XYZ file of C-alpha atoms in Angstrom:
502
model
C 8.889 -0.796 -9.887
C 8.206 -3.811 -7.886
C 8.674 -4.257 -4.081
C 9.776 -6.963 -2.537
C 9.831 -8.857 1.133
C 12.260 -9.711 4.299
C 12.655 -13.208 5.290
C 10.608 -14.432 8.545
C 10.539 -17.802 9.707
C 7.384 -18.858 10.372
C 7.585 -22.146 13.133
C 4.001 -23.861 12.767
C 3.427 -25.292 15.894
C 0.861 -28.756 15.752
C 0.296 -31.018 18.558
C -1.008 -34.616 17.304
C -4.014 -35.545 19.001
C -5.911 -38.919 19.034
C -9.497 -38.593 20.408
C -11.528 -42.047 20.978
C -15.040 -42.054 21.056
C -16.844 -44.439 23.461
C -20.198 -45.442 22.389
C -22.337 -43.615 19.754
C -24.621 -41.524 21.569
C -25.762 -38.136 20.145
C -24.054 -35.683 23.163
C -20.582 -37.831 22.723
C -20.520 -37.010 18.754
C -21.638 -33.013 19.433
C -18.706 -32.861 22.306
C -16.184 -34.664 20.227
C -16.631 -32.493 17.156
C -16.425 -29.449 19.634
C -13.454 -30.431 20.895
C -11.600 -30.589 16.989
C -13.226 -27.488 16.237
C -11.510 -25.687 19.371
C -8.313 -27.880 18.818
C -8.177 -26.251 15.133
C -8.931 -22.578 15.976
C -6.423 -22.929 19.212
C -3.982 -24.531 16.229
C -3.944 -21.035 14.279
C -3.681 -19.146 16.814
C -0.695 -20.203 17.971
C 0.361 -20.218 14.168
C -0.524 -15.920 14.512
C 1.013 -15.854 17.731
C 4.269 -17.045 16.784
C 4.339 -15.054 13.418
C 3.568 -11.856 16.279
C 6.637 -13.331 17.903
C 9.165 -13.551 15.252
C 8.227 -9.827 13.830
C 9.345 -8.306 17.124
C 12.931 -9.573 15.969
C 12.118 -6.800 13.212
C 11.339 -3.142 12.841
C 8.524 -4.319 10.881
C 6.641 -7.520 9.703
C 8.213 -9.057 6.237
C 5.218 -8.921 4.462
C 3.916 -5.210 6.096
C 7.723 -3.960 4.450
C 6.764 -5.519 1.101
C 3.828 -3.099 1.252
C 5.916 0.141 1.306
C 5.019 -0.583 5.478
C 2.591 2.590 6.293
C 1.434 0.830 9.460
C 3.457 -0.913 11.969
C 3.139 -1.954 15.610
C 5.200 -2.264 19.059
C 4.552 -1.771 23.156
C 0.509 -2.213 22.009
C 0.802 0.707 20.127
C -0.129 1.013 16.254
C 1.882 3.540 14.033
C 0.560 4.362 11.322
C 0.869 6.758 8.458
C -0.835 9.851 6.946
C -0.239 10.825 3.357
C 0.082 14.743 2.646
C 2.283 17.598 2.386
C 3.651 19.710 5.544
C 0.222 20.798 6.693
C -1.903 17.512 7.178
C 0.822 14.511 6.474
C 2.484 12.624 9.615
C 2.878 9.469 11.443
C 0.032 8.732 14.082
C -0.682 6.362 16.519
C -3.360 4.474 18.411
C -4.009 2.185 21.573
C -7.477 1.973 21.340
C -8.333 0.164 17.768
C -8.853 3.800 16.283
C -10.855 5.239 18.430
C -8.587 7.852 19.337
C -5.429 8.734 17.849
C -1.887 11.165 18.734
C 0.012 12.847 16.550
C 4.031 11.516 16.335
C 5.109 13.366 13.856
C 3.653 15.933 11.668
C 4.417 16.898 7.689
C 6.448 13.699 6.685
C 4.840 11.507 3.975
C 6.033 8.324 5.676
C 6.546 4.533 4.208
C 8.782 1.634 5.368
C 8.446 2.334 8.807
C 10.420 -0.110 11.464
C 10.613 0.488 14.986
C 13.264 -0.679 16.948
C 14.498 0.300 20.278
C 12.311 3.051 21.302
C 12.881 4.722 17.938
C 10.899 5.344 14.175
C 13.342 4.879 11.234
C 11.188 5.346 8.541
C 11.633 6.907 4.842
C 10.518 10.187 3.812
C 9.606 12.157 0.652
C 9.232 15.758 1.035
C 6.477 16.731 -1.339
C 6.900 20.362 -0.814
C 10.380 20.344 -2.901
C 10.625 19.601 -6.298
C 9.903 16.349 -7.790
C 13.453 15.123 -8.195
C 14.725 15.524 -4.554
C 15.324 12.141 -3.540
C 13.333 10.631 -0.527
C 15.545 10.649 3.040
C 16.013 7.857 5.757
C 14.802 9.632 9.061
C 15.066 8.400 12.869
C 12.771 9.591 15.497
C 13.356 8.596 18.961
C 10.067 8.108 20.300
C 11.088 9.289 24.163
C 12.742 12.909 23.240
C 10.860 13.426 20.614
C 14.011 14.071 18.263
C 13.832 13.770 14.837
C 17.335 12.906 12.671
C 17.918 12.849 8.700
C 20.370 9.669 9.074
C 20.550 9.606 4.844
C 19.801 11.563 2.227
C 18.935 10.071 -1.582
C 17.582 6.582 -0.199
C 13.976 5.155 -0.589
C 14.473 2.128 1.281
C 14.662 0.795 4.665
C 14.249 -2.498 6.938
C 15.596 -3.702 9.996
C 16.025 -7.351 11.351
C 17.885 -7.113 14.932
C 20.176 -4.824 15.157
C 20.980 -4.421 11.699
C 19.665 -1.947 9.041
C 19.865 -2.509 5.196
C 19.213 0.788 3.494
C 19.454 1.585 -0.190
C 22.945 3.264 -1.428
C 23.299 4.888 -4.848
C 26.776 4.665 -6.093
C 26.828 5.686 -9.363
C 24.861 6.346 -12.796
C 25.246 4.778 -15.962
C 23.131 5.272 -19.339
C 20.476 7.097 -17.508
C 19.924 4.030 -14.830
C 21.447 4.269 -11.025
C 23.942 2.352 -10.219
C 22.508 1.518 -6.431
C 23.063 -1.541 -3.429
C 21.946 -2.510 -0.137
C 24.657 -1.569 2.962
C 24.258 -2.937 6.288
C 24.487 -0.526 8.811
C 25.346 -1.967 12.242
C 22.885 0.245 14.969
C 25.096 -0.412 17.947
C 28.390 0.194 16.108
C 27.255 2.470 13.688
C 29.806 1.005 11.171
C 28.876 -0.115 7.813
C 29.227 -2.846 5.458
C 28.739 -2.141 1.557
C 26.588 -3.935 -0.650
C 27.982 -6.987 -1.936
C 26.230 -6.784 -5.442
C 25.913 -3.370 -7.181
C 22.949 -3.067 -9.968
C 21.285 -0.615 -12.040
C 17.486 0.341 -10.759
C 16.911 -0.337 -7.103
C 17.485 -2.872 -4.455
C 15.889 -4.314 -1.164
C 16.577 -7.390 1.223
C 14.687 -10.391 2.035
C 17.329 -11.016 5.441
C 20.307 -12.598 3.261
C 18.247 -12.156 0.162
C 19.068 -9.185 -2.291
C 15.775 -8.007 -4.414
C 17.289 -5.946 -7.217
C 16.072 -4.581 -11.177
C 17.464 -5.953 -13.743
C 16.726 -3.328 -16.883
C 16.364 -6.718 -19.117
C 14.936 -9.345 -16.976
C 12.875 -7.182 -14.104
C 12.867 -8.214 -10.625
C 15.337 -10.604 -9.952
C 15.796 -12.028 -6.467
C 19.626 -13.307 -5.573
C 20.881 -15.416 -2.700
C 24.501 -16.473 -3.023
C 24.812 -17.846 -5.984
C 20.885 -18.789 -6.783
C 18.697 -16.043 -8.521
C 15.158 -16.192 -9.627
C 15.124 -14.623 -13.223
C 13.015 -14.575 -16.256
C 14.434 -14.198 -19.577
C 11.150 -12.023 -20.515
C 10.720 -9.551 -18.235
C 8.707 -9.962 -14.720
C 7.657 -7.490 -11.799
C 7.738 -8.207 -8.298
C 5.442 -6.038 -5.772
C 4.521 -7.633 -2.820
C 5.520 -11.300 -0.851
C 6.712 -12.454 2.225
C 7.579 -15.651 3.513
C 5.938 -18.734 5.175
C 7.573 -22.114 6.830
C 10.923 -20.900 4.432
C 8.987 -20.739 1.503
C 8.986 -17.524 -0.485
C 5.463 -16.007 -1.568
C 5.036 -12.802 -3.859
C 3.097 -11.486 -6.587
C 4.380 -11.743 -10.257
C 3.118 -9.636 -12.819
C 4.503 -11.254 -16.592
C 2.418 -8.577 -18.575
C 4.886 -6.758 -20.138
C 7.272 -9.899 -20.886
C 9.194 -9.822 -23.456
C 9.143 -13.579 -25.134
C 5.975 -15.256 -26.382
C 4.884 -17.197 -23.587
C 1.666 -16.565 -21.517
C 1.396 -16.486 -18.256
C -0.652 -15.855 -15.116
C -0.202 -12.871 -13.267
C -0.898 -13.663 -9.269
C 0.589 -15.431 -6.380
C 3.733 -17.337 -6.842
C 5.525 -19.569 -4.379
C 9.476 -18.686 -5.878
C 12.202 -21.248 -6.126
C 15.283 -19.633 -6.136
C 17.323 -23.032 -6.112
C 15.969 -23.930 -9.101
C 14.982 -21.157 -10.586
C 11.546 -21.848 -11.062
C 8.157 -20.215 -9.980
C 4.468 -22.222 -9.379
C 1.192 -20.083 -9.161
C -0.433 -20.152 -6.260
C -3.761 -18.105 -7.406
C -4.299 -16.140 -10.277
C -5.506 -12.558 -10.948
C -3.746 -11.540 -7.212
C -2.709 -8.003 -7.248
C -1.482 -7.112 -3.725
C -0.625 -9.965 -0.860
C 0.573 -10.273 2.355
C -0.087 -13.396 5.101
C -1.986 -13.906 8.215
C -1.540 -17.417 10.234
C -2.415 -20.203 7.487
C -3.962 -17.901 5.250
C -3.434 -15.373 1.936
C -4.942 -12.207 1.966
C -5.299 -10.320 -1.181
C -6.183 -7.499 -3.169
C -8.732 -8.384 -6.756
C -9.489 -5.840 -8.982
C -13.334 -6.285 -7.167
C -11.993 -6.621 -3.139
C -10.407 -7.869 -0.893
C -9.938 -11.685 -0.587
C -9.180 -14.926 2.051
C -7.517 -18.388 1.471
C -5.470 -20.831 2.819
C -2.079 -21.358 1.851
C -2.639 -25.240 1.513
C -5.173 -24.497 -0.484
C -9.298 -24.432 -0.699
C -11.765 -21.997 -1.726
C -11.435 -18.324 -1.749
C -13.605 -16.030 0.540
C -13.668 -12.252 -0.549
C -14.087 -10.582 2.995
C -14.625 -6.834 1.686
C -15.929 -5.716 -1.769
C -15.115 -1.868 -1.865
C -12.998 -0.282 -4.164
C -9.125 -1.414 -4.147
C -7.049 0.505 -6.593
C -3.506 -1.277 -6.224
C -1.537 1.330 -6.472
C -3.019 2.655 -3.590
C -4.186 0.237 -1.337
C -2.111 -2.214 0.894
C -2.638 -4.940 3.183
C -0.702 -4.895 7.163
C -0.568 -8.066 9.538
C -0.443 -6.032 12.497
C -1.065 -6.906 16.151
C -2.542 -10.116 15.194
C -5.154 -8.806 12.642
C -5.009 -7.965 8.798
C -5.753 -4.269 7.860
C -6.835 -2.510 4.529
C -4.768 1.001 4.556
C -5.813 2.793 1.166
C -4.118 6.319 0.427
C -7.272 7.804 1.481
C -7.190 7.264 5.004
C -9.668 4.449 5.192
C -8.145 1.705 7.791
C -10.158 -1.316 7.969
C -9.936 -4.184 10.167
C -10.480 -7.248 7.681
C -10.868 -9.254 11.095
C -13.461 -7.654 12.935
C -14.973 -5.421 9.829
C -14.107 -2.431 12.130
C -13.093 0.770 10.535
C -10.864 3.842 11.577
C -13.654 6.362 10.094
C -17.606 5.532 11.723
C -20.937 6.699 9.842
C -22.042 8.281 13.407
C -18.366 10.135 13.872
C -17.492 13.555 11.921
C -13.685 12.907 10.989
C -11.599 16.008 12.003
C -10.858 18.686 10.052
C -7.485 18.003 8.826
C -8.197 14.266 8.021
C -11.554 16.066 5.592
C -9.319 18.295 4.494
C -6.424 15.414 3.319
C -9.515 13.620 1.448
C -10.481 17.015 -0.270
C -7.173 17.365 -1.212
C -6.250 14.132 -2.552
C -9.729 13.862 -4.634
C -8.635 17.289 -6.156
C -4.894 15.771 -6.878
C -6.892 12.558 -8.447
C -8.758 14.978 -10.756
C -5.782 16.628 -11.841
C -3.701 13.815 -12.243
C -6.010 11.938 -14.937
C -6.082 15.017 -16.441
C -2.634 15.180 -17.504
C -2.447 11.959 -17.848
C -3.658 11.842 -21.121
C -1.086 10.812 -23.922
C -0.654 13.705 -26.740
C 0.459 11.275 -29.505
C -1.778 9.171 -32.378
C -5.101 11.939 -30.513
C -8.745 11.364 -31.498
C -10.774 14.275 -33.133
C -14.301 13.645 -31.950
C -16.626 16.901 -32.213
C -15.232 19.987 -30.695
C -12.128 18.322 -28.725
C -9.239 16.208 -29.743
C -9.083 13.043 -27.063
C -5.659 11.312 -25.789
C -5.534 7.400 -24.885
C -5.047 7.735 -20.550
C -2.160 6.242 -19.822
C -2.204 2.360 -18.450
C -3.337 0.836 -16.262
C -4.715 3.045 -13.582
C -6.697 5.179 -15.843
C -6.450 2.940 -19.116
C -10.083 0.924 -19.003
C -13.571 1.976 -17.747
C -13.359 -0.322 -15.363
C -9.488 0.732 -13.812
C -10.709 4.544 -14.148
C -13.628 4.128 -11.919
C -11.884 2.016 -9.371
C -9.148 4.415 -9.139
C -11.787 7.390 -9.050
C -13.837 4.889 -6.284
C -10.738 5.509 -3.702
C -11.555 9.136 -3.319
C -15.526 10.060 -4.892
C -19.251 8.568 -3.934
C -20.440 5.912 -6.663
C -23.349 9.446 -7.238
C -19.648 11.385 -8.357
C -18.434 9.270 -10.719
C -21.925 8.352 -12.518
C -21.578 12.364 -13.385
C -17.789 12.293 -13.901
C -18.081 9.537 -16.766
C -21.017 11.699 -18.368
C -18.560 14.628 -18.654
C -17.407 15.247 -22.334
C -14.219 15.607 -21.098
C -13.669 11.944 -20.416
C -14.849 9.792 -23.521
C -14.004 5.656 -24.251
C -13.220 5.210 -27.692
C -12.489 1.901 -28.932
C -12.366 0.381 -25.111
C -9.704 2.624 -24.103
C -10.620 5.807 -22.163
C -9.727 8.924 -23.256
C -9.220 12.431 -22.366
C -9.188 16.046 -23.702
C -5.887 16.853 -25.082
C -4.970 21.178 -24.065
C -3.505 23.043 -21.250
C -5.514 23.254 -18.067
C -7.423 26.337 -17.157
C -6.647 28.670 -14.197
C -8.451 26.870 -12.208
C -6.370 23.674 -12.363
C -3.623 25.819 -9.971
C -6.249 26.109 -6.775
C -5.491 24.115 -3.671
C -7.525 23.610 -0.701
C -5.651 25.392 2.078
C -8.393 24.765 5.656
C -11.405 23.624 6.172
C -13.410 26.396 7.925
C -16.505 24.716 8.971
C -17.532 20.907 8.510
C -21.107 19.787 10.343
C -22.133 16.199 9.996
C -26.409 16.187 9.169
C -28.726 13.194 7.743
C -25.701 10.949 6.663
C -23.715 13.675 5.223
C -21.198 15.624 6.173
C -21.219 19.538 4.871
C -18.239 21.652 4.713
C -17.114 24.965 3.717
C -13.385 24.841 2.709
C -10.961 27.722 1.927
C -8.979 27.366 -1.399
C -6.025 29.474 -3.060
C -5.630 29.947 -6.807
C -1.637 30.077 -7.406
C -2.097 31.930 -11.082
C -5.100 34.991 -9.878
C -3.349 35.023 -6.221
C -6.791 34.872 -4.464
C -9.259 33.455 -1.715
C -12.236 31.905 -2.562
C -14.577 29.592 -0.229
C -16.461 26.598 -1.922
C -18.619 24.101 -0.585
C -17.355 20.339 0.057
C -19.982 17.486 0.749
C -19.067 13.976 1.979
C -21.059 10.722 1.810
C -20.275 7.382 3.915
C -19.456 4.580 1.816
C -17.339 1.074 2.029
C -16.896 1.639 5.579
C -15.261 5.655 4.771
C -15.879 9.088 3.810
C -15.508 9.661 0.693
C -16.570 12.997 -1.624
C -19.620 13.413 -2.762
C -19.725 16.904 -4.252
C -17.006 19.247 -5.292
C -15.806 21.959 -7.338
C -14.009 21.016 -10.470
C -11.370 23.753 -10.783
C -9.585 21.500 -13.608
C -12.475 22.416 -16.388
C -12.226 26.432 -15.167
C-alpha cells in the first residue's frame, strides 16, 4: 500500500540584497550579474544545508523514510542497504562516495533505516522463512557490534529525537489488522499507545498519523483534520517543505466518477483539499528548492515554485523498485539492483573499468532469475487466451500489465540485447494491448538457484562468469555461464540460462 512521510521543517534562509550599478560599462554589467549568480547558488545552499541540519534531529531524512529509507547517513558515513537472502543481503557502508565499501551487517534485507545515537534501528524481513512471518524491528549498536530483535510483527519504523514510532498490531477483524503507531521513549524505554487504532497499516509524519482506510485509502490525520477522498486514493511517497506537505497521489483505482491526475500533490489537511503540483510523478522526494522524481522514462528536476522540468537520468526506473535518498547533501537513485547513482555529480556506485565483486554479481544473477520467475507466475488463470499450442493469461497490473511496464521492469535487471530476445519468446505474447503469458506449471528447472559465483573476469566491456546453481526438485550441481554488459551507469545481465522454460 502507500507510504507516507515525517514532518521536517524546512527554515529557508534569504538575505535581501540591493546592488547599484554605477555607470554602464561592459566589465560593471559582467561583475554585477556574477555577483547574483553567486548570491543565488550561495542562496540554495544554505537552503540544503539547513535541510542537512534539521535531519540530524532524525534517524533519517522525512522524505528518505517515505522511500522505505534503504540509504541513510551520519558521522560522514553512508549506510546503505543490500537486498538478498542470508548469503549476499546486509547493510553496508561508505566514506569514500562508493569507492570502497564495509560490511555492517550481513543477511538482513533492510528498509527504514534511522540512526540515532551510535546505533541502526532498522526493519527486517527474513526471506529465508516463510512468506507470512512478519518483518522485525532490529537495533544494532554500531560500537559492539550487537545486534537486538527489539519487536517482532512490525514493518515500520522512524525516529525524530529521542522518540521512536513503530507499528503495533492489536487485533484482526474481517480479514484486515487492526494496527497503530506507539511511541516508544529511547531513554525511558516506556511506551505510549497509539491514539487512533485502524484497519491496514499506519506511519507518522511527527504528530501526523498516515493510516488505510479499506474505503477511502490513505488517509492522513492530525487532531481533528484528515485528508480523505470519498473514492479511493494511494499515498507512496512525500515529505515536507517550509510546513507544507508534498506526496504522490495515485486516484487510479477511485471509486466515484471523477478524473483525476495522478502526480505530485501539495495536501491540505485543514481543509481537506489537495492541488497538483506535476502530473504523471511516480516516486518523489526533495532536495533544497527542488522536486526530484521518478517518470515512467527517468528520472526528473524542478523547482518547487515552479518552472520547467529537467530529466537528469533516462535509464530504466521501475517504481516499485527504484527510490530516490537526499543524503549528505546530494540526491541518489537506489534501484533493487544495486545500482546507486549520484543524480548530482552523475557518479555511480558500479564503474565500466571496475569488476563488481562476486557477491554483489551474484545478488544481480539472482534477482534477474527471481524477475524471470516472478512474471512467470504472474500470469492470471481466469477468462485465458487459446492462441496455437498454449493457452495465454492477462499478467497481472501494472508492473507486468503493458509492453511498455514489462520491459521497464525487465530493464532493472537484463541488457536492452536480453529483452529484444525475451519479447520474441512464444512464451510472452500481447494480445489486445495487454501482455500475456503461458498459463501451466513450471518445469524442473524453475526450482534452480544460483548458490556462488566461481569465477567472474571482466574482458572487452563484458564481464564473464561461471556461476554454480542447485536444482531443489533433481538435488544436483550444475555450472552455467553468466555474462554481464554495462549499461545506464550499471551491470546489468546480458546472457543467462532460462531454467523457467526447462
Amino acid at each position: 500500500m502507500g507510504r507516507v512521510y515525517k514532518k521536517m521543517a524546512v527554515t529557508i534562509m534569504t538575505a535581501a540584497m540591493s546592488i547599484s550599478v554605477l555607470g554602464c560599462g561592459t566589465e560593471k554589467k559582467t561583475s554585477t550579474t556574477s555577483m547574483v549568480q553567486e548570491t543565488k547558488e550561495e542562496q540554495v545552499d544554505s537552503v540544503v544545508k539547513e535541510q542537512m541540519k534539521e535531519d540530524e534531529k532524525r534517524g533519517n531524512a522525512v522524505g528518505n523514510i517515505s522511500n522505505k529509507g534503504k540509504m541513510a547517513e551520519s558521522d560522514d558515513w553512508i549506510y546503505y542497504a543490500v537486498n538478498g537472502d542470508k548469503d549476499t543481503g546486509g547493510i553496508y557502508r561508505t566514506k569514500d562516495k562508493f569507492q570502497t565499501s564495509d560490511l555492517v551487517i550481513k543477511g538482513v534485507n533492510a528498509s527504514y533505516i534511522n540512526i540515532k545515537n551510535k546505533a541502526l534501528y532498522f526493519i527486517h524481513w527474513d526471506q529465508d522463512k516463510n512468506t507470512n512471518v512478519m518483518p522485525s524491528l532490529m537495533k544494532y549498536d554500531i560500537s559492539t557490534k550487537k545486534l537486538d530483535t527489539l519487536k517482532t510483527n512490525t514493518n515500520y519504523v522512524y525516529i525524530k529525537d529521542q522518540s521512536l514510532f513503530y507499528q503495533k498490531k492489536y487485533s484482526e477483524h474481517g480479514g484486515f489488522d487492526i494496527v497503530g503507531i506507539v511511541k516508544l521513549d529511547l531513554k525511558t524505554g516506556q511506551e505510549e499507545e497509539s491514539p487512533i487504532q485502524t484497519s491496514g497499516w499506519a506511519e507518522t509524519i511527527d504528530d501526523n498519523i498516515v493510516h488505510w482506510n479499506k474505503f477511502r485509502g490513505t488517509q492522513v490525520s492530525k487532531g481533528d483534520q484528515t485528508w480523505s477522498k470519498e473514492g479511493f486514493a494511494e499515498i507512496s511517497s512525500g515529505t515536507y517543505n517550509k510546513d507544507k506537505l508534498y506526496a504522490i497521489v495515485d486516484f487510479s483505482v477511485s471509486l466515484d466518477d471523477q478524473k483525476r491526475d495522478n502526480g505530485i500533490y501539495e495536501l491540505d489537511l485543514k481543509q481537506n483539499k489537495e492541488t497538483l503540483e506535476i502530473k504523471d510523478a511516480l516516486k518523489m522526494n526533495i532536495k533544497g528548492d527542488s522536486f526530484y522524481y521518478l517518470k515512467k522514462d527517468g528520472v526528473y528536476k524542478r523547482k518547487i515554485n515552479g518552472g520547467n522540468e529537467k530529466q537528469i537520468y533516462d535509464g530504466a526506473v521501475e517504481p516499485s523498485k527504484s527510490y530516490l535518498y537526499f543524503i549528505a547533501g546530494d540526491m541518489y537513485l537506489y534501484t533493487d539492483n544495486g545500482l546507486i547513482l549520484n543524480l548530482d555529480t552523475k557518479k555511480s556506485n558500479e564503474k565500466q573499468e571496475k569488476k563488481p565483486s562476486d557477491d554483489v554479481l551474484l545478488q544481480k544473477v539472482v534477482n534477474a532469475q527471481q524477475e524471470i520467475i516472478k512474471i512467470s507466475v504472474s500470469a492470471l488463470p481466469e477468462n485465458t487466451k487459446p492462441v496455437d499450442r498454449f493457452s495465454y493469461g492477462e499478467l497481472k497490473p501494472p508492473a507486468y500489465n503493458t509492453k511498455t511496464a514489462l520491459e521497464t521492469s525487465l530493464a532493472i535487471y537484463f541488457s536492452k540485447d536480453f529483452i529484444t530476445e525475451y519479447m520474441k519468446s512464444e512464451y510472452v505474447k500481447e494480445i489486445g494491448g495487454k501482455m500475456h503469458y503461458v498459463v501451466g506449471d513450471l518445469g524442473s528447472g524453475a526450482g534452480t538457484k544460483y548458490t556462488k559465483i566461481i569465477s567472474a573476469k571482466l574482458k572487452d566491456g563484458k564481464i564473464l562468469a561461471t556461476a554454480e546453481t542447485y536444482n531443489d526438485y533433481e538435488g544436483a550441481k550444475k555450472e552455467v555461464e553468466i555474462e554481464f554488459i554495462y549499461e545506464n551507469k550499471q551491470w546489468i545481465v546480458n546472457k543467462m540460462p532460462r531454467f523457467d522454460l526447462e
